[in-house]
């Protein structure tokens, strides 16, 4: 798979994460509903995540040449795992924290600065591990 194709796959997975976030938001709106301000903030994050993914589609060629190649497989694996996990997060606070890290990852990738990818990538991995082990 070419580096540009990997970036497109990452963009697709971030888009899938936004769709999973949307489904999770809809669940948060059911009684007992989360506070409206929290739901609106999550919708904002969903939109930002979708915009980031869309930007990656447009910038795939540029990003492939910027040095992200070594981390691409890790990003692909983590974003696939994130999408699968996002819909099952029980606490709205965890959804907030998780979506913030996804946005940070998307922004780091979109910036074309691979040195900024490692921190949000590691944070997402830690959150995924904590969620897998039932940690708060």
mmCIF file of N, CA and C in Angstrom:
data_model
loop_
_atom_site.group_PDB
_atom_site.id
_atom_site.type_symbol
_atom_site.label_atom_id
_atom_site.label_comp_id
_atom_site.label_asym_id
_atom_site.label_seq_id
_atom_site.Cartn_x
_atom_site.Cartn_y
_atom_site.Cartn_z
ATOM 1 N N UNK A 1 0.856 -1.177 0.000
ATOM 2 C CA UNK A 1 0.000 0.000 0.000
ATOM 3 C C UNK A 1 0.903 1.241 0.000
ATOM 4 N N UNK A 2 0.586 2.200 -0.828
ATOM 5 C CA UNK A 2 1.399 3.404 -0.924
ATOM 6 C C UNK A 2 1.164 4.308 0.273
ATOM 7 N N UNK A 3 2.139 5.179 0.578
ATOM 8 C CA UNK A 3 1.944 6.124 1.687
ATOM 9 C C UNK A 3 0.686 6.985 1.510
ATOM 10 N N UNK A 4 0.419 7.447 0.303
ATOM 11 C CA UNK A 4 -0.780 8.259 0.076
ATOM 12 C C UNK A 4 -2.033 7.444 0.348
ATOM 13 N N UNK A 5 -2.003 6.186 -0.040
ATOM 14 C CA UNK A 5 -3.147 5.313 0.214
ATOM 15 C C UNK A 5 -3.334 5.099 1.720
ATOM 16 N N UNK A 6 -2.226 4.959 2.449
ATOM 17 C CA UNK A 6 -2.318 4.823 3.908
ATOM 18 C C UNK A 6 -2.952 6.058 4.534
ATOM 19 N N UNK A 7 -2.571 7.235 4.056
ATOM 20 C CA UNK A 7 -3.135 8.478 4.592
ATOM 21 C C UNK A 7 -4.632 8.527 4.294
ATOM 22 N N UNK A 8 -5.015 8.094 3.110
ATOM 23 C CA UNK A 8 -6.441 8.047 2.773
ATOM 24 C C UNK A 8 -7.172 7.074 3.691
ATOM 25 N N UNK A 9 -6.535 5.960 4.016
ATOM 26 C CA UNK A 9 -7.139 4.994 4.930
ATOM 27 C C UNK A 9 -7.277 5.595 6.325
ATOM 28 N N UNK A 10 -6.262 6.319 6.773
ATOM 29 C CA UNK A 10 -6.340 7.000 8.072
ATOM 30 C C UNK A 10 -7.490 7.997 8.060
ATOM 31 N N UNK A 11 -7.608 8.755 6.986
ATOM 32 C CA UNK A 11 -8.707 9.717 6.865
ATOM 33 C C UNK A 11 -10.047 9.001 6.940
ATOM 34 N N UNK A 12 -10.141 7.871 6.263
ATOM 35 C CA UNK A 12 -11.380 7.104 6.295
ATOM 36 C C UNK A 12 -11.676 6.603 7.703
ATOM 37 N N UNK A 13 -10.655 6.163 8.410
ATOM 38 C CA UNK A 13 -10.863 5.679 9.769
ATOM 39 C C UNK A 13 -11.235 6.819 10.718
ATOM 40 N N UNK A 14 -10.647 7.990 10.529
ATOM 41 C CA UNK A 14 -11.057 9.141 11.350
ATOM 42 C C UNK A 14 -12.508 9.499 11.047
ATOM 43 N N UNK A 15 -12.892 9.403 9.786
ATOM 44 C CA UNK A 15 -14.286 9.644 9.417
ATOM 45 C C UNK A 15 -15.196 8.612 10.075
ATOM 46 N N UNK A 16 -14.744 7.357 10.109
ATOM 47 C CA UNK A 16 -15.507 6.312 10.788
ATOM 48 C C UNK A 16 -15.605 6.592 12.290
ATOM 49 N N UNK A 17 -14.528 7.129 12.871
ATOM 50 C CA UNK A 17 -14.558 7.504 14.292
ATOM 51 C C UNK A 17 -15.594 8.602 14.516
ATOM 52 N N UNK A 18 -15.665 9.559 13.592
ATOM 53 C CA UNK A 18 -16.666 10.624 13.708
ATOM 54 C C UNK A 18 -18.071 10.041 13.627
ATOM 55 N N UNK A 19 -18.277 9.061 12.762
ATOM 56 C CA UNK A 19 -19.591 8.418 12.660
ATOM 57 C C UNK A 19 -19.919 7.661 13.944
ATOM 58 N N UNK A 20 -18.919 6.995 14.517
ATOM 59 C CA UNK A 20 -19.133 6.292 15.786
ATOM 60 C C UNK A 20 -19.425 7.291 16.898
ATOM 61 N N UNK A 21 -18.725 8.419 16.889
ATOM 62 C CA UNK A 21 -18.990 9.470 17.874
ATOM 63 C C UNK A 21 -20.418 9.970 17.726
ATOM 64 N N UNK A 22 -20.865 10.134 16.490
ATOM 65 C CA UNK A 22 -22.234 10.588 16.242
ATOM 66 C C UNK A 22 -23.243 9.605 16.841
ATOM 67 N N UNK A 23 -23.017 8.323 16.592
ATOM 68 C CA UNK A 23 -23.923 7.324 17.161
ATOM 69 C C UNK A 23 -23.893 7.356 18.686
ATOM 70 N N UNK A 24 -22.720 7.583 19.257
ATOM 71 C CA UNK A 24 -22.588 7.655 20.717
ATOM 72 C C UNK A 24 -23.298 8.894 21.256
ATOM 73 N N UNK A 25 -23.239 9.994 20.525
ATOM 74 C CA UNK A 25 -23.932 11.217 20.917
ATOM 75 C C UNK A 25 -25.440 10.967 20.939
ATOM 76 N N UNK A 26 -25.933 10.287 19.917
ATOM 77 C CA UNK A 26 -27.365 9.984 19.880
ATOM 78 C C UNK A 26 -27.787 9.157 21.086
ATOM 79 N N UNK A 27 -26.937 8.240 21.509
ATOM 80 C CA UNK A 27 -27.234 7.464 22.720
ATOM 81 C C UNK A 27 -27.242 8.353 23.960
ATOM 82 N N UNK A 28 -26.339 9.325 23.995
ATOM 83 C CA UNK A 28 -26.255 10.236 25.144
ATOM 84 C C UNK A 28 -27.476 11.138 25.238
ATOM 85 N N UNK A 29 -28.207 11.264 24.137
ATOM 86 C CA UNK A 29 -29.400 12.112 24.127
ATOM 87 C C UNK A 29 -30.625 11.386 24.678
ATOM 88 N N UNK A 30 -30.524 10.073 24.820
ATOM 89 C CA UNK A 30 -31.650 9.299 25.350
ATOM 90 C C UNK A 30 -31.721 9.477 26.868
ATOM 91 N N UNK A 31 -32.930 9.370 27.413
ATOM 92 C CA UNK A 31 -33.058 9.495 28.872
ATOM 93 C C UNK A 31 -32.273 8.407 29.592
ATOM 94 N N UNK A 32 -31.603 8.721 30.663
ATOM 95 C CA UNK A 32 -31.381 10.068 31.185
ATOM 96 C C UNK A 32 -30.313 10.756 30.338
ATOM 97 N N UNK A 33 -30.686 11.806 29.699
ATOM 98 C CA UNK A 33 -29.827 12.485 28.739
ATOM 99 C C UNK A 33 -28.698 13.240 29.438
ATOM 100 N N UNK A 34 -27.567 13.285 28.741
ATOM 101 C CA UNK A 34 -26.449 14.102 29.198
ATOM 102 C C UNK A 34 -26.866 15.563 29.062
ATOM 103 N N UNK A 35 -26.223 16.452 29.815
ATOM 104 C CA UNK A 35 -26.556 17.875 29.686
ATOM 105 C C UNK A 35 -26.390 18.362 28.242
ATOM 106 N N UNK A 36 -27.282 19.259 27.841
ATOM 107 C CA UNK A 36 -27.295 19.751 26.453
ATOM 108 C C UNK A 36 -25.961 20.372 26.059
ATOM 109 N N UNK A 37 -25.326 21.083 26.960
ATOM 110 C CA UNK A 37 -24.043 21.715 26.635
ATOM 111 C C UNK A 37 -22.992 20.663 26.290
ATOM 112 N N UNK A 38 -23.006 19.552 27.001
ATOM 113 C CA UNK A 38 -22.052 18.478 26.713
ATOM 114 C C UNK A 38 -22.345 17.860 25.347
ATOM 115 N N UNK A 39 -23.602 17.650 25.059
ATOM 116 C CA UNK A 39 -23.975 17.068 23.772
ATOM 117 C C UNK A 39 -23.579 18.011 22.631
ATOM 118 N N UNK A 40 -23.828 19.295 22.796
ATOM 119 C CA UNK A 40 -23.456 20.260 21.764
ATOM 120 C C UNK A 40 -21.940 20.287 21.575
ATOM 121 N N UNK A 41 -21.201 20.200 22.668
ATOM 122 C CA UNK A 41 -19.740 20.189 22.562
ATOM 123 C C UNK A 41 -19.266 18.945 21.811
ATOM 124 N N UNK A 42 -19.895 17.815 22.073
ATOM 125 C CA UNK A 42 -19.523 16.594 21.357
ATOM 126 C C UNK A 42 -19.868 16.688 19.873
ATOM 127 N N UNK A 43 -21.004 17.305 19.551
ATOM 128 C CA UNK A 43 -21.336 17.520 18.135
ATOM 129 C C UNK A 43 -20.254 18.380 17.476
ATOM 130 N N UNK A 44 -19.781 19.394 18.195
ATOM 131 C CA UNK A 44 -18.699 20.228 17.670
ATOM 132 C C UNK A 44 -17.449 19.415 17.390
ATOM 133 N N UNK A 45 -17.128 18.495 18.285
ATOM 134 C CA UNK A 45 -15.964 17.639 18.081
ATOM 135 C C UNK A 45 -16.173 16.697 16.907
ATOM 136 N N UNK A 46 -17.385 16.214 16.752
ATOM 137 C CA UNK A 46 -17.683 15.347 15.610
ATOM 138 C C UNK A 46 -17.441 16.104 14.307
ATOM 139 N N UNK A 47 -17.937 17.324 14.230
ATOM 140 C CA UNK A 47 -17.757 18.137 13.019
ATOM 141 C C UNK A 47 -16.271 18.399 12.775
ATOM 142 N N UNK A 48 -15.541 18.733 13.835
ATOM 143 C CA UNK A 48 -14.106 18.997 13.690
ATOM 144 C C UNK A 48 -13.368 17.749 13.211
ATOM 145 N N UNK A 49 -13.739 16.597 13.738
ATOM 146 C CA UNK A 49 -13.116 15.345 13.321
ATOM 147 C C UNK A 49 -13.408 15.061 11.853
ATOM 148 N N UNK A 50 -14.641 15.315 11.427
ATOM 149 C CA UNK A 50 -14.991 15.112 10.009
ATOM 150 C C UNK A 50 -14.213 16.089 9.117
ATOM 151 N N UNK A 51 -14.072 17.320 9.550
ATOM 152 C CA UNK A 51 -13.311 18.304 8.772
ATOM 153 C C UNK A 51 -11.846 17.887 8.659
ATOM 154 N N UNK A 52 -11.311 17.376 9.748
ATOM 155 C CA UNK A 52 -9.933 16.907 9.737
ATOM 156 C C UNK A 52 -9.773 15.751 8.751
ATOM 157 N N UNK A 53 -10.680 14.800 8.810
ATOM 158 C CA UNK A 53 -10.627 13.663 7.891
ATOM 159 C C UNK A 53 -10.732 14.142 6.445
ATOM 160 N N UNK A 54 -11.642 15.067 6.185
ATOM 161 C CA UNK A 54 -11.794 15.585 4.830
ATOM 162 C C UNK A 54 -10.524 16.286 4.361
ATOM 163 N N UNK A 55 -9.883 17.017 5.252
ATOM 164 C CA UNK A 55 -8.625 17.671 4.907
ATOM 165 C C UNK A 55 -7.536 16.661 4.573
ATOM 166 N N UNK A 56 -7.536 15.546 5.301
ATOM 167 C CA UNK A 56 -6.539 14.513 5.016
ATOM 168 C C UNK A 56 -6.742 13.903 3.640
ATOM 169 N N UNK A 57 -7.980 13.725 3.258
ATOM 170 C CA UNK A 57 -8.223 13.212 1.907
ATOM 171 C C UNK A 57 -7.601 14.148 0.872
ATOM 172 N N UNK A 58 -7.776 15.444 1.074
ATOM 173 C CA UNK A 58 -7.262 16.422 0.117
ATOM 174 C C UNK A 58 -5.741 16.516 0.144
ATOM 175 N N UNK A 59 -5.158 16.276 1.312
ATOM 176 C CA UNK A 59 -3.714 16.463 1.472
ATOM 177 C C UNK A 59 -2.911 15.169 1.463
ATOM 178 N N UNK A 60 -3.489 14.062 1.046
ATOM 179 C CA UNK A 60 -2.823 12.763 1.148
ATOM 180 C C UNK A 60 -1.438 12.758 0.494
ATOM 181 N N UNK A 61 -1.320 13.326 -0.651
ATOM 182 C CA UNK A 61 -0.026 13.301 -1.341
ATOM 183 C C UNK A 61 1.023 14.107 -0.577
ATOM 184 N N UNK A 62 0.647 15.286 -0.115
ATOM 185 C CA UNK A 62 1.588 16.135 0.635
ATOM 186 C C UNK A 62 2.002 15.467 1.936
ATOM 187 N N UNK A 63 1.048 14.884 2.623
ATOM 188 C CA UNK A 63 1.335 14.247 3.901
ATOM 189 C C UNK A 63 2.217 13.019 3.736
ATOM 190 N N UNK A 64 2.015 12.294 2.668
ATOM 191 C CA UNK A 64 2.824 11.106 2.435
ATOM 192 C C UNK A 64 4.299 11.471 2.291
ATOM 193 N N UNK A 65 4.565 12.639 1.784
ATOM 194 C CA UNK A 65 5.938 13.075 1.579
ATOM 195 C C UNK A 65 6.527 13.770 2.802
ATOM 196 N N UNK A 66 5.753 13.948 3.854
ATOM 197 C CA UNK A 66 6.227 14.751 4.983
ATOM 198 C C UNK A 66 6.902 13.961 6.088
ATOM 199 N N UNK A 67 7.052 12.655 5.946
ATOM 200 C CA UNK A 67 7.754 11.883 6.947
ATOM 201 C C UNK A 67 6.857 11.112 7.896
ATOM 202 N N UNK A 68 5.590 11.006 7.625
ATOM 203 C CA UNK A 68 4.678 10.275 8.501
ATOM 204 C C UNK A 68 4.752 8.764 8.287
ATOM 205 N N UNK A 69 5.387 8.320 7.217
ATOM 206 C CA UNK A 69 5.375 6.912 6.841
ATOM 207 C C UNK A 69 5.674 5.952 7.990
ATOM 208 N N UNK A 70 6.696 6.191 8.830
ATOM 209 C CA UNK A 70 6.997 5.207 9.883
ATOM 210 C C UNK A 70 5.849 4.982 10.867
ATOM 211 N N UNK A 71 5.020 5.982 11.102
ATOM 212 C CA UNK A 71 3.941 5.849 12.083
ATOM 213 C C UNK A 71 2.613 5.433 11.460
ATOM 214 N N UNK A 72 2.552 5.328 10.140
ATOM 215 C CA UNK A 72 1.272 5.083 9.478
ATOM 216 C C UNK A 72 0.596 3.801 9.942
ATOM 217 N N UNK A 73 1.333 2.721 10.051
ATOM 218 C CA UNK A 73 0.709 1.458 10.442
ATOM 219 C C UNK A 73 0.174 1.529 11.873
ATOM 220 N N UNK A 74 0.901 2.213 12.757
ATOM 221 C CA UNK A 74 0.420 2.392 14.118
ATOM 222 C C UNK A 74 -0.853 3.223 14.136
ATOM 223 N N UNK A 75 -0.869 4.294 13.363
ATOM 224 C CA UNK A 75 -2.049 5.160 13.313
ATOM 225 C C UNK A 75 -3.236 4.382 12.741
ATOM 226 N N UNK A 76 -2.995 3.599 11.706
ATOM 227 C CA UNK A 76 -4.066 2.787 11.118
ATOM 228 C C UNK A 76 -4.642 1.825 12.153
ATOM 229 N N UNK A 77 -3.776 1.150 12.890
ATOM 230 C CA UNK A 77 -4.240 0.178 13.885
ATOM 231 C C UNK A 77 -4.997 0.861 15.022
ATOM 232 N N UNK A 78 -4.477 1.983 15.499
ATOM 233 C CA UNK A 78 -5.105 2.668 16.634
ATOM 234 C C UNK A 78 -6.433 3.285 16.234
ATOM 235 N N UNK A 79 -6.519 3.883 15.056
ATOM 236 C CA UNK A 79 -7.790 4.500 14.668
ATOM 237 C C UNK A 79 -8.857 3.441 14.400
ATOM 238 N N UNK A 80 -8.461 2.281 13.892
ATOM 239 C CA UNK A 80 -9.431 1.190 13.710
ATOM 240 C C UNK A 80 -9.941 0.718 15.068
ATOM 241 N N UNK A 81 -9.034 0.586 16.014
ATOM 242 C CA UNK A 81 -9.423 0.173 17.367
ATOM 243 C C UNK A 81 -10.282 1.249 18.038
ATOM 244 N N UNK A 82 -9.945 2.509 17.807
ATOM 245 C CA UNK A 82 -10.701 3.621 18.398
ATOM 246 C C UNK A 82 -12.141 3.628 17.897
ATOM 247 N N UNK A 83 -12.310 3.432 16.608
ATOM 248 C CA UNK A 83 -13.663 3.419 16.045
ATOM 249 C C UNK A 83 -14.499 2.321 16.684
ATOM 250 N N UNK A 84 -13.910 1.151 16.831
ATOM 251 C CA UNK A 84 -14.639 0.031 17.416
ATOM 252 C C UNK A 84 -14.975 0.272 18.884
ATOM 253 N N UNK A 85 -14.111 0.945 19.591
ATOM 254 C CA UNK A 85 -14.288 1.182 21.027
ATOM 255 C C UNK A 85 -15.236 2.340 21.312
ATOM 256 N N UNK A 86 -15.215 3.342 20.478
ATOM 257 C CA UNK A 86 -15.933 4.586 20.742
ATOM 258 C C UNK A 86 -17.410 4.381 21.008
ATOM 259 N N UNK A 87 -18.027 3.503 20.282
ATOM 260 C CA UNK A 87 -19.467 3.296 20.444
ATOM 261 C C UNK A 87 -19.838 2.608 21.747
ATOM 262 N N UNK A 88 -18.853 2.034 22.420
ATOM 263 C CA UNK A 88 -19.144 1.263 23.628
ATOM 264 C C UNK A 88 -18.724 1.969 24.917
ATOM 265 N N UNK A 89 -18.205 3.182 24.795
ATOM 266 C CA UNK A 89 -17.787 3.921 25.988
ATOM 267 C C UNK A 89 -19.037 4.302 26.776
ATOM 268 N N UNK A 90 -19.034 3.997 28.050
ATOM 269 C CA UNK A 90 -20.215 4.184 28.886
ATOM 270 C C UNK A 90 -20.351 5.591 29.462
ATOM 271 N N UNK A 91 -19.253 6.214 29.850
ATOM 272 C CA UNK A 91 -19.324 7.498 30.553
ATOM 273 C C UNK A 91 -19.049 8.647 29.588
ATOM 274 N N UNK A 92 -19.880 9.651 29.642
ATOM 275 C CA UNK A 92 -19.763 10.789 28.722
ATOM 276 C C UNK A 92 -18.415 11.497 28.889
ATOM 277 N N UNK A 93 -17.882 11.533 30.105
ATOM 278 C CA UNK A 93 -16.571 12.148 30.333
ATOM 279 C C UNK A 93 -15.506 11.420 29.526
ATOM 280 N N UNK A 94 -15.589 10.094 29.488
ATOM 281 C CA UNK A 94 -14.634 9.314 28.711
ATOM 282 C C UNK A 94 -14.780 9.596 27.214
ATOM 283 N N UNK A 95 -16.006 9.821 26.760
ATOM 284 C CA UNK A 95 -16.236 10.175 25.353
ATOM 285 C C UNK A 95 -15.568 11.519 25.054
ATOM 286 N N UNK A 96 -15.707 12.480 25.975
ATOM 287 C CA UNK A 96 -15.058 13.787 25.804
ATOM 288 C C UNK A 96 -13.546 13.626 25.701
ATOM 289 N N UNK A 97 -12.956 12.907 26.657
ATOM 290 C CA UNK A 97 -11.501 12.742 26.676
ATOM 291 C C UNK A 97 -11.019 12.041 25.410
ATOM 292 N N UNK A 98 -11.729 11.001 25.028
ATOM 293 C CA UNK A 98 -11.345 10.210 23.868
ATOM 294 C C UNK A 98 -11.452 11.033 22.590
ATOM 295 N N UNK A 99 -12.549 11.770 22.444
ATOM 296 C CA UNK A 99 -12.728 12.571 21.223
ATOM 297 C C UNK A 99 -11.685 13.678 21.150
ATOM 298 N N UNK A 100 -11.272 14.218 22.295
ATOM 299 C CA UNK A 100 -10.233 15.251 22.298
ATOM 300 C C UNK A 100 -8.912 14.693 21.764
ATOM 301 N N UNK A 101 -8.581 13.493 22.172
ATOM 302 C CA UNK A 101 -7.340 12.883 21.688
ATOM 303 C C UNK A 101 -7.427 12.542 20.204
ATOM 304 N N UNK A 102 -8.592 12.092 19.754
ATOM 305 C CA UNK A 102 -8.757 11.826 18.322
ATOM 306 C C UNK A 102 -8.573 13.105 17.510
ATOM 307 N N UNK A 103 -9.118 14.208 18.028
ATOM 308 C CA UNK A 103 -8.939 15.494 17.345
ATOM 309 C C UNK A 103 -7.471 15.914 17.344
ATOM 310 N N UNK A 104 -6.788 15.702 18.459
ATOM 311 C CA UNK A 104 -5.369 16.045 18.532
ATOM 312 C C UNK A 104 -4.569 15.215 17.526
ATOM 313 N N UNK A 105 -4.904 13.934 17.402
ATOM 314 C CA UNK A 105 -4.225 13.079 16.433
ATOM 315 C C UNK A 105 -4.491 13.564 15.009
ATOM 316 N N UNK A 106 -5.755 13.832 14.710
ATOM 317 C CA UNK A 106 -6.094 14.323 13.371
ATOM 318 C C UNK A 106 -5.391 15.629 13.050
ATOM 319 N N UNK A 107 -5.343 16.528 14.013
ATOM 320 C CA UNK A 107 -4.673 17.819 13.802
ATOM 321 C C UNK A 107 -3.173 17.630 13.602
ATOM 322 N N UNK A 108 -2.574 16.715 14.362
ATOM 323 C CA UNK A 108 -1.140 16.464 14.218
ATOM 324 C C UNK A 108 -0.828 15.904 12.828
ATOM 325 N N UNK A 109 -1.665 15.007 12.357
ATOM 326 C CA UNK A 109 -1.455 14.442 11.019
ATOM 327 C C UNK A 109 -1.655 15.523 9.970
ATOM 328 N N UNK A 110 -2.728 16.287 10.113
ATOM 329 C CA UNK A 110 -3.040 17.326 9.121
ATOM 330 C C UNK A 110 -1.984 18.420 9.086
ATOM 331 N N UNK A 111 -1.274 18.632 10.191
ATOM 332 C CA UNK A 111 -0.242 19.666 10.221
ATOM 333 C C UNK A 111 0.955 19.298 9.363
ATOM 334 N N UNK A 112 1.063 18.006 9.002
ATOM 335 C CA UNK A 112 2.208 17.568 8.211
ATOM 336 C C UNK A 112 3.477 17.501 9.021
ATOM 337 N N UNK A 113 3.340 17.458 10.359
ATOM 338 C CA UNK A 113 4.502 17.408 11.243
ATOM 339 C C UNK A 113 4.463 16.099 12.031
ATOM 340 N N UNK A 114 5.122 15.082 11.517
ATOM 341 C CA UNK A 114 5.033 13.762 12.134
ATOM 342 C C UNK A 114 5.502 13.727 13.587
ATOM 343 N N UNK A 115 6.351 14.648 13.974
ATOM 344 C CA UNK A 115 6.828 14.669 15.363
ATOM 345 C C UNK A 115 5.716 14.998 16.353
ATOM 346 N N UNK A 116 4.614 15.543 15.863
ATOM 347 C CA UNK A 116 3.472 15.877 16.726
ATOM 348 C C UNK A 116 2.459 14.728 16.826
ATOM 349 N N UNK A 117 2.671 13.650 16.094
ATOM 350 C CA UNK A 117 1.724 12.539 16.055
ATOM 351 C C UNK A 117 1.885 11.614 17.254
ATOM 352 N N UNK A 118 3.106 11.448 17.727
ATOM 353 C CA UNK A 118 3.383 10.440 18.751
ATOM 354 C C UNK A 118 2.599 10.646 20.038
ATOM 355 N N UNK A 119 2.532 11.865 20.564
ATOM 356 C CA UNK A 119 1.869 12.101 21.847
ATOM 357 C C UNK A 119 0.374 11.751 21.800
ATOM 358 N N UNK A 120 -0.417 12.295 20.862
ATOM 359 C CA UNK A 120 -1.832 11.901 20.849
ATOM 360 C C UNK A 120 -2.022 10.416 20.525
ATOM 361 N N UNK A 121 -1.141 9.852 19.709
ATOM 362 C CA UNK A 121 -1.234 8.434 19.391
ATOM 363 C C UNK A 121 -1.040 7.597 20.654
ATOM 364 N N UNK A 122 -0.034 7.931 21.437
ATOM 365 C CA UNK A 122 0.213 7.221 22.696
ATOM 366 C C UNK A 122 -0.929 7.442 23.689
ATOM 367 N N UNK A 123 -1.455 8.664 23.762
ATOM 368 C CA UNK A 123 -2.576 8.940 24.663
ATOM 369 C C UNK A 123 -3.799 8.097 24.301
ATOM 370 N N UNK A 124 -4.072 7.967 23.006
ATOM 371 C CA UNK A 124 -5.212 7.153 22.569
ATOM 372 C C UNK A 124 -4.975 5.691 22.929
ATOM 373 N N UNK A 125 -3.753 5.210 22.703
ATOM 374 C CA UNK A 125 -3.437 3.827 23.067
ATOM 375 C C UNK A 125 -3.689 3.590 24.562
ATOM 376 N N UNK A 126 -3.231 4.539 25.397
ATOM 377 C CA UNK A 126 -3.420 4.396 26.846
ATOM 378 C C UNK A 126 -4.903 4.415 27.210
ATOM 379 N N UNK A 127 -5.662 5.304 26.581
ATOM 380 C CA UNK A 127 -7.101 5.354 26.852
ATOM 381 C C UNK A 127 -7.786 4.066 26.407
ATOM 382 N N UNK A 128 -7.402 3.551 25.251
ATOM 383 C CA UNK A 128 -7.977 2.296 24.771
ATOM 384 C C UNK A 128 -7.666 1.153 25.736
ATOM 385 N N UNK A 129 -6.427 1.105 26.192
ATOM 386 C CA UNK A 129 -6.046 0.053 27.144
ATOM 387 C C UNK A 129 -6.831 0.184 28.439
ATOM 388 N N UNK A 130 -6.982 1.411 28.930
ATOM 389 C CA UNK A 130 -7.740 1.628 30.160
ATOM 390 C C UNK A 130 -9.206 1.237 29.979
ATOM 391 N N UNK A 131 -9.785 1.585 28.841
ATOM 392 C CA UNK A 131 -11.162 1.227 28.579
ATOM 393 C C UNK A 131 -11.332 -0.282 28.435
ATOM 394 N N UNK A 132 -10.352 -0.938 27.830
ATOM 395 C CA UNK A 132 -10.397 -2.391 27.673
ATOM 396 C C UNK A 132 -10.342 -3.099 29.022
ATOM 397 N N UNK A 133 -9.649 -2.483 29.975
ATOM 398 C CA UNK A 133 -9.487 -3.092 31.289
ATOM 399 C C UNK A 133 -10.491 -2.554 32.307
ATOM 400 N N UNK A 134 -11.461 -1.770 31.843
ATOM 401 C CA UNK A 134 -12.527 -1.267 32.715
ATOM 402 C C UNK A 134 -12.083 -0.205 33.682
ATOM 403 N N UNK A 135 -10.937 0.430 33.404
ATOM 404 C CA UNK A 135 -10.453 1.495 34.292
ATOM 405 C C UNK A 135 -11.268 2.752 34.054
ATOM 406 N N UNK A 136 -11.426 3.576 35.056
ATOM 407 C CA UNK A 136 -12.180 4.829 34.885
ATOM 408 C C UNK A 136 -11.455 5.804 33.997
#
